[in-house]
Short mmCIF file of C-alpha atoms in Angstrom, two decimals:
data_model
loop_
_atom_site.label_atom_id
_atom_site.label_comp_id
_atom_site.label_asym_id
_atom_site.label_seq_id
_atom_site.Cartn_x
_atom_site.Cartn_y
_atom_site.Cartn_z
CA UNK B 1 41.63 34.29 -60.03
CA UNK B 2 38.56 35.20 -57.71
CA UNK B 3 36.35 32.76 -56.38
CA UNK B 4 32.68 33.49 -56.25
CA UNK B 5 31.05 31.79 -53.57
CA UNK B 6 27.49 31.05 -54.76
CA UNK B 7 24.23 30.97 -52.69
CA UNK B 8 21.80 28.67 -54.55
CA UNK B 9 17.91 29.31 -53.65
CA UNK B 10 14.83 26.95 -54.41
CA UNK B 11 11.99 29.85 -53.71
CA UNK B 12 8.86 29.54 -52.17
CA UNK B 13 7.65 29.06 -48.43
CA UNK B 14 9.86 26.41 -47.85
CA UNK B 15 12.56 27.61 -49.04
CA UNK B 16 15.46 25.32 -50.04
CA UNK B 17 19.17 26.58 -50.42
CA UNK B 18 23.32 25.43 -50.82
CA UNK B 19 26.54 27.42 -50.78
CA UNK B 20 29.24 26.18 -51.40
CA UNK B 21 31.94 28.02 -48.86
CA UNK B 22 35.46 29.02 -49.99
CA UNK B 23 37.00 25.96 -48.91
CA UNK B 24 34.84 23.97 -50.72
CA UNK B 25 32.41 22.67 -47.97
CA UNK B 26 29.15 22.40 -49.09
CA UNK B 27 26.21 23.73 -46.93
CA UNK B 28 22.42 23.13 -47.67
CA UNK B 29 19.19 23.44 -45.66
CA UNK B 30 15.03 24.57 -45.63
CA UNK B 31 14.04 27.54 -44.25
CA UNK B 32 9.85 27.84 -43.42
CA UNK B 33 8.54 30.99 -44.38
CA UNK B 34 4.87 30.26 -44.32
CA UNK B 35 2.65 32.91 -43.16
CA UNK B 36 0.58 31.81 -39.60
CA UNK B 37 -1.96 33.06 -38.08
CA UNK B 38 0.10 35.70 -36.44
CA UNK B 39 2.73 36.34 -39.69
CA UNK B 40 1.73 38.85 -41.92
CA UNK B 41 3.48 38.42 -45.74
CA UNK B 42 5.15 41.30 -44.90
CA UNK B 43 6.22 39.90 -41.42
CA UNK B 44 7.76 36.68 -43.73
CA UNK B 45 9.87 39.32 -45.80
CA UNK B 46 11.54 41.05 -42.83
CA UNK B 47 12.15 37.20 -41.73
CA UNK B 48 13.75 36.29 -44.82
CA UNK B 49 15.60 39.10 -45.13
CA UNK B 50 17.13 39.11 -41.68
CA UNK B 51 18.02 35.40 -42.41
CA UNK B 52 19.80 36.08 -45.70
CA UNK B 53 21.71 39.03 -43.33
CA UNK B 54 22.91 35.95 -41.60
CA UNK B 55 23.73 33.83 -44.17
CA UNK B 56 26.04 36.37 -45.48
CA UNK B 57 27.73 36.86 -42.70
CA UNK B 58 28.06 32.90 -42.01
CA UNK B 59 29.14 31.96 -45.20
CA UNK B 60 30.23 35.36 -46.80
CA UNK B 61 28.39 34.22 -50.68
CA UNK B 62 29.14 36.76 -53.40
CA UNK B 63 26.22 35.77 -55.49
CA UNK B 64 22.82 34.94 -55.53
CA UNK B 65 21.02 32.13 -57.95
CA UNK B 66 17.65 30.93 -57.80
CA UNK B 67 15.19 29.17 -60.15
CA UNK B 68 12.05 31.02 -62.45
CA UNK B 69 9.38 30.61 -60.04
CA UNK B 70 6.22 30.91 -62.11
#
């Protein structure tokens, strides 16, 4: 049987997040992606998605959850 390895995301601009690696370590952290004075939005999405690059390769997750943000 496969293992998925999960990557668990509380959105927003402090963005919280777990995985849970294939040998069953857990790994959790915040990341701050708050717009400054010289970070565009669209400067924060080229952030976070050079971060989540890294994740992968760190912690090689198969899936992605997060929560409804409304």
């Amino acid at each position: 049987m496969t293992k998925i390895i999960p990557l668990a995301l509380d959105l927003g601009q402090k963005l919280g997040w777990a995985v849970k690696t294939d040998s069953g370590q857990i790994m959790s952290g915040a990341e701050n992606f708050v717009p400054g004075r010289f970070r565009s939005h669209g400067m924060v999405w080229i952030e976070f998605e050079n971060w989540l690059c890294k994740m992968k390769s760190k912690t090689g997750f198969d899936a992605i959850f997060f929560e409804e943000v409304r």
